[in-house]
Short mmCIF file of C-alpha atoms (C1' of nucleotides) in Angstrom, two decimals:
data_model
loop_
_atom_site.label_atom_id
_atom_site.label_comp_id
_atom_site.label_asym_id
_atom_site.label_seq_id
_atom_site.Cartn_x
_atom_site.Cartn_y
_atom_site.Cartn_z
CA MET A 1 108.36 72.88 83.37
CA ASP A 2 105.62 73.95 80.80
CA ALA A 3 106.41 76.28 77.90
CA LYS A 4 104.52 79.22 79.42
CA ARG A 5 106.20 79.22 82.59
CA SER A 6 109.79 79.05 81.10
CA SER A 7 109.18 82.07 79.27
CA VAL A 8 108.40 84.27 82.05
CA PRO A 9 112.14 85.63 82.52
CA ALA A 10 112.11 86.35 78.82
CA LYS A 11 109.10 88.26 78.81
CA LEU A 12 110.00 90.18 82.01
CA LEU A 13 113.38 91.20 80.66
CA HIS A 14 111.88 92.40 77.36
CA TRP A 15 109.27 94.42 79.62
CA TYR A 16 112.27 95.75 81.66
CA ASP A 17 114.53 96.84 78.74
CA ALA A 18 111.52 99.05 77.82
CA ASN A 19 110.26 100.22 81.43
CA ALA A 20 112.99 100.09 83.57
CA ARG A 21 113.01 103.05 86.34
CA ILE A 22 115.76 105.47 85.83
CA LEU A 23 117.37 105.50 89.25
CA PRO A 24 120.61 106.92 90.53
CA TRP A 25 122.23 103.75 91.71
CA ARG A 26 121.67 102.27 88.52
CA ALA A 27 124.21 101.72 85.94
CA ARG A 28 123.51 102.62 82.39
CA PRO A 29 122.89 99.76 79.91
CA CYS A 30 126.13 97.89 79.16
CA GLU A 31 127.85 99.59 81.74
CA ALA A 32 129.35 98.05 84.94
CA ALA A 33 127.73 98.63 87.95
CA ASP A 34 129.63 99.80 91.04
CA PRO A 35 129.51 97.38 93.85
CA TYR A 36 129.70 100.22 96.44
CA ARG A 37 126.88 102.03 95.14
CA VAL A 38 124.83 99.30 94.55
CA TRP A 39 125.49 97.90 98.18
CA LEU A 40 124.81 101.45 99.52
CA SER A 41 121.51 101.82 97.69
CA GLU A 42 120.50 98.06 98.86
CA VAL A 43 121.08 99.28 102.36
CA MET A 44 119.19 102.36 102.20
CA LEU A 45 116.38 100.82 100.33
CA GLN A 46 115.91 98.16 103.06
CA GLN A 47 112.26 99.03 104.23
CA THR A 48 112.47 102.36 102.96
CA THR A 49 111.02 103.75 99.96
CA VAL A 50 112.97 104.85 96.59
CA ALA A 51 111.46 108.61 97.17
CA ALA A 52 113.15 108.72 100.75
CA VAL A 53 116.25 107.32 99.40
CA THR A 54 117.13 108.99 96.32
CA PRO A 55 118.25 112.49 97.49
CA ARG A 56 120.11 110.78 100.62
CA PHE A 57 121.85 108.51 98.30
CA ARG A 58 122.85 111.61 95.98
CA GLU A 59 124.22 113.40 98.96
CA TRP A 60 126.03 110.23 100.44
CA THR A 61 127.75 109.25 97.14
CA ALA A 62 128.91 113.02 96.75
CA ARG A 63 130.44 113.18 100.23
CA TRP A 64 131.79 109.66 100.15
CA PRO A 65 132.20 108.77 96.68
CA THR A 66 134.10 105.22 97.30
CA ILE A 67 134.27 102.38 99.77
CA ASP A 68 137.52 103.69 101.08
CA ALA A 69 136.33 107.29 101.65
CA LEU A 70 133.52 105.91 103.58
CA ALA A 71 135.99 103.49 105.60
CA ALA A 72 137.76 106.78 106.79
CA ALA A 73 134.83 108.65 107.80
CA THR A 74 134.35 108.62 111.77
CA ASP A 75 131.26 106.69 113.43
CA ALA A 76 129.97 110.25 114.47
CA GLU A 77 129.92 111.36 110.87
CA ILE A 78 128.29 108.50 109.40
CA MET A 79 125.58 108.10 112.14
CA ALA A 80 124.82 111.76 111.70
CA ALA A 81 124.49 111.44 107.87
CA TRP A 82 122.05 108.71 108.31
CA ALA A 83 119.80 110.58 110.65
CA GLY A 84 116.26 110.51 109.40
CA LEU A 85 116.42 107.46 107.32
CA GLY A 86 115.53 105.21 110.39
CA TYR A 87 116.61 101.53 111.19
CA TYR A 88 119.96 103.04 112.62
CA ALA A 89 121.65 99.43 112.99
CA ARG A 90 121.98 99.87 109.21
CA ALA A 91 124.31 102.72 109.61
CA ARG A 92 126.04 100.80 112.49
CA ASN A 93 126.44 97.92 110.20
CA LEU A 94 127.47 100.18 107.21
CA VAL A 95 130.58 101.27 109.18
CA LYS A 96 131.60 97.90 110.08
CA ALA A 97 131.18 96.36 106.54
CA ALA A 98 132.81 99.36 104.96
CA ARG A 99 135.90 98.94 107.20
CA ALA A 100 135.96 95.09 106.49
CA VAL A 101 135.87 95.91 102.84
CA ALA A 102 138.84 98.40 102.98
CA HIS A 103 140.95 96.74 105.53
CA ASP A 104 139.96 92.99 105.07
CA HIS A 105 139.43 92.87 101.57
CA GLY A 106 141.70 95.37 99.97
CA GLY A 107 138.90 97.70 99.12
CA ARG A 108 136.92 95.25 96.93
CA PHE A 109 133.57 93.87 97.83
CA PRO A 110 133.43 90.09 98.15
CA ALA A 111 132.13 89.09 94.28
CA THR A 112 130.09 86.13 95.53
CA GLU A 113 126.80 85.75 97.45
CA ALA A 114 128.40 83.90 100.03
CA GLY A 115 131.13 86.20 100.61
CA LEU A 116 128.77 89.37 100.72
CA ARG A 117 126.47 87.33 103.19
CA ALA A 118 129.32 87.26 105.72
CA LEU A 119 129.61 91.31 105.89
CA PRO A 120 127.46 92.82 108.75
CA GLY A 121 124.04 94.29 107.56
CA LEU A 122 123.93 92.18 104.42
CA GLY A 123 121.10 89.43 104.89
CA ALA A 124 119.78 87.00 102.38
CA TYR A 125 118.30 89.51 100.26
CA THR A 126 121.10 92.04 100.26
CA ALA A 127 123.93 89.52 99.64
CA ALA A 128 121.70 87.96 96.72
CA ALA A 129 120.76 91.41 95.35
CA VAL A 130 124.58 92.83 95.25
CA ALA A 131 125.86 89.52 94.03
CA ALA A 132 123.28 89.62 91.14
CA ILE A 133 123.13 93.40 90.60
CA ALA A 134 127.04 94.17 90.77
CA PHE A 135 128.72 90.88 90.09
CA GLY A 136 126.18 89.20 87.63
CA GLU A 137 125.83 86.05 89.82
CA ARG A 138 122.84 84.07 89.32
CA ALA A 139 121.24 84.57 92.82
CA VAL A 140 117.46 84.14 93.99
CA VAL A 141 116.55 87.87 94.98
CA VAL A 142 113.69 88.08 97.08
CA ASP A 143 112.34 91.12 98.77
CA ALA A 144 108.77 92.21 99.53
CA ASN A 145 108.16 93.03 95.92
CA VAL A 146 109.38 89.65 94.50
CA GLU A 147 107.21 87.83 97.34
CA ARG A 148 104.12 89.49 96.26
CA VAL A 149 104.64 88.96 92.38
CA VAL A 150 105.74 85.21 93.10
CA ALA A 151 102.93 84.78 95.21
CA ARG A 152 100.46 85.77 92.74
CA LEU A 153 102.24 84.50 89.58
CA PHE A 154 101.99 80.74 91.58
CA ALA A 155 98.88 81.59 93.38
CA ILE A 156 100.77 80.74 96.53
CA ASP A 157 98.21 81.58 99.34
CA THR A 158 99.82 80.20 102.29
CA PRO A 159 99.89 83.30 104.73
CA LEU A 160 103.38 85.07 105.18
CA PRO A 161 105.82 84.59 106.74
CA ALA A 162 105.07 80.82 106.47
CA ALA A 163 105.01 80.86 102.89
CA ARG A 164 108.55 82.29 102.35
CA PRO A 165 110.38 78.92 101.60
CA ALA A 166 107.57 77.94 98.94
CA ILE A 167 107.94 81.69 97.48
CA ARG A 168 111.58 81.32 97.45
CA ALA A 169 111.68 77.91 95.61
CA ALA A 170 109.24 79.32 93.07
CA ALA A 171 111.48 82.40 92.46
CA ASP A 172 114.18 80.07 92.11
CA THR A 173 112.25 78.32 89.21
CA ILE A 174 111.85 81.61 87.12
CA THR A 175 115.58 82.85 88.02
CA PRO A 176 117.61 82.94 84.56
CA ASP A 177 121.25 81.99 84.41
CA VAL A 178 121.90 85.11 82.46
CA ARG A 179 121.05 88.73 83.27
CA ALA A 180 120.65 87.98 86.86
CA GLY A 181 120.95 91.67 88.05
CA ASP A 182 118.41 92.91 85.37
CA PHE A 183 115.99 89.94 86.24
CA ALA A 184 116.04 90.91 89.94
CA GLN A 185 115.67 94.87 89.24
CA ALA A 186 112.91 93.80 86.83
CA MET A 187 110.92 92.00 89.37
CA MET A 188 111.06 94.77 91.69
CA ASP A 189 110.37 97.22 89.28
CA LEU A 190 106.93 95.08 88.25
CA GLY A 191 106.19 95.09 91.83
CA ALA A 192 106.64 98.83 92.50
CA THR A 193 104.67 100.08 89.46
CA ILE A 194 102.33 97.14 88.19
CA CYS A 195 102.02 94.33 90.53
CA THR A 196 101.23 96.82 93.65
CA PRO A 197 99.90 95.82 96.83
CA ARG A 198 96.81 97.36 96.23
CA ARG A 199 94.92 97.99 92.81
CA PRO A 200 97.61 95.91 90.68
CA ARG A 201 97.45 97.09 87.04
CA CYS A 202 96.93 93.66 85.74
CA LEU A 203 96.41 94.96 82.22
CA LEU A 204 99.60 96.44 81.96
CA CYS A 205 101.42 93.36 83.27
CA PRO A 206 103.85 91.54 80.81
CA LEU A 207 103.02 88.47 83.10
CA ARG A 208 99.37 88.68 83.09
CA GLU A 209 98.98 85.36 80.87
CA ASP A 210 101.31 83.59 83.37
CA CYS A 211 99.71 84.55 86.41
CA ARG A 212 97.43 82.26 88.30
CA ALA A 213 96.15 84.88 90.69
CA PHE A 214 95.06 86.93 87.74
CA ALA A 215 93.34 83.95 86.05
CA ALA A 216 91.61 83.43 89.76
CA GLY A 217 90.11 86.64 89.16
CA ASP A 218 91.47 88.14 92.62
CA PRO A 219 95.32 89.01 92.46
CA GLU A 220 95.13 91.61 95.16
CA ARG A 221 94.11 89.12 97.69
CA LEU A 222 97.74 87.70 97.83
CA PRO A 223 100.16 87.38 99.33
CA VAL A 224 98.07 86.64 102.49
CA LYS A 225 99.68 88.21 105.41
CA ALA A 226 99.22 87.19 109.44
CA ALA A 227 97.28 89.87 111.08
CA LYS A 228 99.31 92.87 112.88
CA LYS A 229 99.51 93.39 116.71
CA ALA A 230 98.28 96.10 118.22
CA ARG A 231 101.09 98.84 119.10
CA PRO A 232 101.29 99.65 122.85
CA GLN A 233 101.41 103.54 124.27
CA ARG A 234 104.31 104.50 125.92
CA HIS A 235 105.09 107.70 127.89
CA GLY A 236 108.59 109.58 128.58
CA THR A 237 110.17 112.79 129.18
CA ILE A 238 112.54 114.59 126.85
CA PHE A 239 114.99 116.93 128.74
CA TRP A 240 115.92 120.24 127.03
CA LEU A 241 119.03 121.39 128.97
CA GLU A 242 120.29 124.88 128.00
CA ARG A 243 123.74 126.31 129.01
CA PRO A 244 123.24 128.82 131.60
CA VAL A 245 124.80 131.66 129.53
CA ASP A 246 123.98 135.42 129.95
CA ILE A 247 120.88 135.72 127.83
CA PRO A 248 117.52 137.05 128.79
CA SER A 249 115.65 134.41 130.55
CA PRO A 250 112.03 134.29 131.68
CA THR A 251 111.26 135.74 134.93
CA SER A 252 108.73 133.34 135.75
CA PRO A 253 109.68 130.64 138.60
CA GLY A 254 108.38 127.77 136.56
CA VAL A 255 107.63 124.23 137.97
CA SER A 256 109.32 123.34 141.30
CA ALA A 257 109.87 119.98 140.47
CA ARG A 258 113.44 118.83 141.52
CA ALA A 259 114.78 116.00 139.67
CA ARG A 260 116.54 113.19 141.16
CA GLN A 261 117.59 110.00 139.87
CA SER A 262 115.22 107.10 140.90
CA SER A 263 112.95 109.09 142.54
CA HIS A 264 109.32 108.52 141.94
CA HIS A 265 107.00 111.26 140.93
CA PRO A 266 103.15 111.51 140.28
CA GLY A 267 103.37 112.14 136.59
CA LEU A 268 103.87 115.19 134.47
CA VAL A 269 100.71 115.44 132.57
CA PRO A 270 100.94 119.03 132.03
CA GLY A 271 98.01 120.92 133.81
CA SER A 272 96.69 117.87 135.80
CA THR A 273 98.66 115.87 138.12
CA VAL A 274 101.98 117.98 138.79
CA PRO A 275 101.49 120.97 141.25
CA GLN A 276 102.24 123.70 138.91
CA THR A 277 102.07 127.38 139.42
CA ARG A 278 100.42 129.44 136.66
CA GLN A 279 101.70 128.23 133.14
CA PRO A 280 104.78 130.48 132.82
CA GLU A 281 104.80 132.94 129.92
CA PRO A 282 106.97 131.44 127.04
CA MET A 283 110.13 133.49 126.90
CA ARG A 284 109.93 135.66 123.59
CA VAL A 285 112.75 135.57 120.94
CA GLY A 286 112.95 137.17 117.45
CA GLY A 287 113.00 135.29 114.36
CA CYS A 288 111.18 134.92 111.49
CA ARG A 289 107.66 133.25 111.58
CA ASP A 290 106.90 132.20 108.32
CA GLU A 291 109.35 129.31 107.89
CA PRO A 292 108.52 126.01 109.88
CA GLY A 293 112.15 124.71 109.34
CA MET A 294 114.19 124.07 112.45
CA THR A 295 116.92 126.58 111.27
CA ALA A 296 114.33 129.48 110.84
CA LEU A 297 113.32 129.04 114.54
CA VAL A 298 116.84 130.10 115.62
CA SER A 299 117.09 133.84 116.11
CA ARG A 300 119.98 136.19 116.57
CA GLU A 301 119.79 135.90 120.18
CA ASP A 302 119.73 132.20 119.89
CA GLN A 303 123.26 132.29 118.19
CA ALA A 304 124.73 131.89 121.76
CA ARG A 305 122.53 129.30 122.91
CA GLU A 306 123.56 125.85 123.39
CA ILE A 307 121.66 122.59 124.48
CA TRP A 308 122.98 119.52 125.98
CA LEU A 309 123.28 116.22 123.69
CA VAL A 310 124.02 112.74 124.55
CA ARG A 311 124.56 109.82 122.53
CA ARG A 312 122.28 106.83 122.82
CA PRO A 313 123.58 103.55 124.09
CA PRO A 314 125.66 101.42 121.04
CA ARG A 315 122.70 99.03 120.42
CA GLY A 316 118.79 99.21 120.70
CA LEU A 317 116.50 101.86 119.79
CA LEU A 318 117.85 104.58 118.14
CA GLY A 319 121.35 103.03 119.23
CA GLY A 320 124.34 105.07 118.54
CA MET A 321 122.54 108.32 117.52
CA ARG A 322 123.04 111.68 118.91
CA ALA A 323 119.90 112.44 120.81
CA LEU A 324 118.24 114.81 123.54
CA PRO A 325 118.60 113.30 127.04
CA THR A 326 115.57 111.41 128.00
CA GLY A 327 113.89 109.39 131.09
CA PRO A 328 112.70 105.88 130.51
CA TRP A 329 110.10 105.15 127.99
CA VAL A 330 107.39 103.18 129.89
CA GLU A 331 103.55 102.52 130.13
CA ALA A 332 103.10 105.03 133.21
CA ALA A 333 102.77 108.61 133.02
CA PRO A 334 106.04 110.51 132.32
CA ALA A 335 108.16 111.88 135.36
CA LEU A 336 111.40 113.60 135.78
CA ASP A 337 113.26 110.49 136.26
CA ASP A 338 116.92 110.28 134.86
CA ALA A 339 117.23 113.97 134.39
CA PRO A 340 120.17 115.24 132.99
CA ALA A 341 120.96 117.86 135.63
CA ASP A 342 119.75 118.78 139.16
CA THR A 343 117.77 121.77 138.22
CA GLU A 344 114.16 123.30 137.92
CA TRP A 345 112.57 121.90 135.05
CA ARG A 346 109.45 123.69 133.25
CA VAL A 347 107.18 121.29 131.72
CA LEU A 348 105.76 122.59 128.47
CA PRO A 349 102.17 122.26 127.60
CA GLU A 350 102.86 120.59 124.24
CA THR A 351 103.85 117.18 123.93
CA VAL A 352 105.49 115.21 121.14
CA ALA A 353 103.67 111.98 119.59
CA HIS A 354 106.00 109.89 117.52
CA GLY A 355 105.29 106.22 116.17
CA PHE A 356 107.57 103.45 116.22
CA THR A 357 107.40 100.08 114.55
CA HIS A 358 106.35 98.41 117.64
CA PHE A 359 104.82 100.85 120.15
CA ASP A 360 103.81 104.68 119.99
CA LEU A 361 105.31 107.22 122.10
CA THR A 362 104.15 110.37 123.88
CA LEU A 363 106.79 112.62 125.21
CA ALA A 364 106.62 115.26 127.70
CA LEU A 365 109.15 118.31 127.14
CA ALA A 366 111.18 119.36 130.03
CA VAL A 367 112.86 122.58 129.76
CA GLY A 368 115.77 123.54 132.10
CA ARG A 369 119.31 125.19 132.69
CA GLY A 370 121.87 123.86 134.33
CA VAL A 371 124.97 122.00 134.76
CA PRO A 372 124.80 118.54 133.48
CA HIS A 373 126.13 115.25 134.92
CA GLY A 374 127.17 112.46 132.87
CA GLU A 375 128.69 112.19 129.08
CA GLY A 376 127.27 114.52 126.34
CA GLU A 377 128.28 117.86 124.66
CA TRP A 378 126.96 121.29 124.47
CA TRP A 379 125.74 121.93 120.90
CA PRO A 380 125.21 125.26 119.30
CA LEU A 381 121.33 125.76 118.81
CA ALA A 382 122.18 127.87 115.56
CA ASP A 383 123.56 124.48 114.25
CA LEU A 384 121.36 121.80 115.49
CA GLU A 385 120.59 120.59 111.90
CA ALA A 386 124.10 119.40 111.85
CA ALA A 387 123.82 117.36 115.08
CA GLY A 388 122.12 114.57 112.96
CA LEU A 389 119.30 113.92 115.47
CA PRO A 390 116.68 111.15 114.75
CA THR A 391 113.18 112.31 113.60
CA LEU A 392 111.94 111.90 117.00
CA PHE A 393 114.42 114.30 118.57
CA ALA A 394 114.27 116.72 115.54
CA LYS A 395 110.40 117.03 116.34
CA ALA A 396 111.19 117.50 120.05
CA ALA A 397 113.60 120.00 119.22
CA ARG A 398 111.19 122.13 116.98
CA ALA A 399 108.32 121.78 119.35
CA VAL A 400 110.59 123.36 122.08
CA MET A 401 111.71 126.26 119.97
CA GLU A 402 108.04 126.84 118.80
CA SER A 403 106.79 126.65 122.14
CA ASP A 404 109.64 129.17 123.50
CA ARG A 405 108.61 131.92 121.10
"C1'" DA B 1 109.95 81.55 115.16
"C1'" DA B 2 108.86 85.91 116.86
"C1'" DT B 3 110.16 90.03 118.11
"C1'" DA B 4 113.00 94.58 117.89
"C1'" DC B 5 114.07 97.88 114.89
"C1'" DG B 6 112.14 104.17 112.21
"C1'" DT B 7 110.19 106.89 109.04
"C1'" DG B 8 107.23 109.40 105.70
"C1'" DG B 9 103.64 108.87 102.22
"C1'" DA B 10 99.52 107.14 100.16
"C1'" DA B 11 94.95 105.78 100.37
"C1'" DT C 1 92.48 109.87 111.13
"C1'" DT C 2 94.19 105.58 110.76
"C1'" DT C 3 96.42 101.88 108.62
"C1'" DC C 4 99.31 100.08 105.48
"C1'" DC C 5 103.48 99.48 103.65
"C1'" DA C 6 108.71 100.54 101.64
"C1'" DA C 7 114.64 96.60 97.68
"C1'" DG C 8 115.27 93.59 105.68
"C1'" DT C 9 118.43 91.98 109.26
"C1'" DA C 10 119.82 90.37 113.74
"C1'" DT C 11 119.08 87.74 117.48
#
DNA sequence: AATACGTGGAA
DNA sequence: TTTCCAAGTAT
């Protein structure tokens, strides 16, 4: 190891001492880190930006300040509190890990990388990060920031993900025995603020002289990534089922499509393939119009309204989350398959588009009143915010309420 | 090894 | 508008 390279951690830690970001989950200098907060922040930050996590972390720790408090919460509370953050397996694993720590480890997190790695939701990165940041263990912490910094520093131009072993080995060579947590966070701060994916600020970089990609003149080229696949388009139907209570209802008859399970319909593209009567006049209700938020769309007349919510299956897409009922999400045009009630469905002219990681979804909105079959719960429309719907369904709810006025 | 798994902000 | 990407994990 030449002298230049061995000085990388010292230079980086020196830079970090002057430039560390102030973040709510970070301990102050010379203050012990709280493993619960470190773990929670690391899980929230998986594939999620600091900007998105910051307010959610504050709310979460105000509500559940300790691992024991979190372990005592119900699944429904925790899943709802995670709503909007995405990658809901994180919340499902969070519950399991919290209860494992509370019940099997006496309320203390395992203090080693290997012990942490055994908890649900802690993979190679998170276990190393918590071990280093919360417990000071020397661990090789490699996230996307570190991958980028190291790929540039060592000019590793093998495409990801094949480059991972080489990157990890290189990261190992610069990881110090002391201040392991600071070093990990310094690498991530450097990646987030200086060694950025595009237009890296090399002139501000404390490692500029050590960086082979900078020397070669094109740091932005690294790391090389494999090409991405196109995302297929899928279609589906969201069912907005209201309880048949005594409130003024639209007089128009709506679309005479009767839903049956496993039946086949020609498709529901509004205004085209479904035999429709004239588009029904939207029901008009009061309420202020200057606020786009969901709550503002709920008028006094809406106070009595309730909609039917279900819970998604415990695994898979949006697994375990409260949701609006939907039919299957398929390549074909939407239909009324799997409707939650046998009633007349009025298909709105609006659709909801939503992009997932691996496919794009366009959803038709079917509105009806009736008696549901299957599991679910009636939820007061005025309190829909508290249901903790994933963004897709929050969008759909907003679209229905805006269409209805 | 490759794929499933969310979302919102920046360029 | 579209594309890229963010403190990844599980299978």
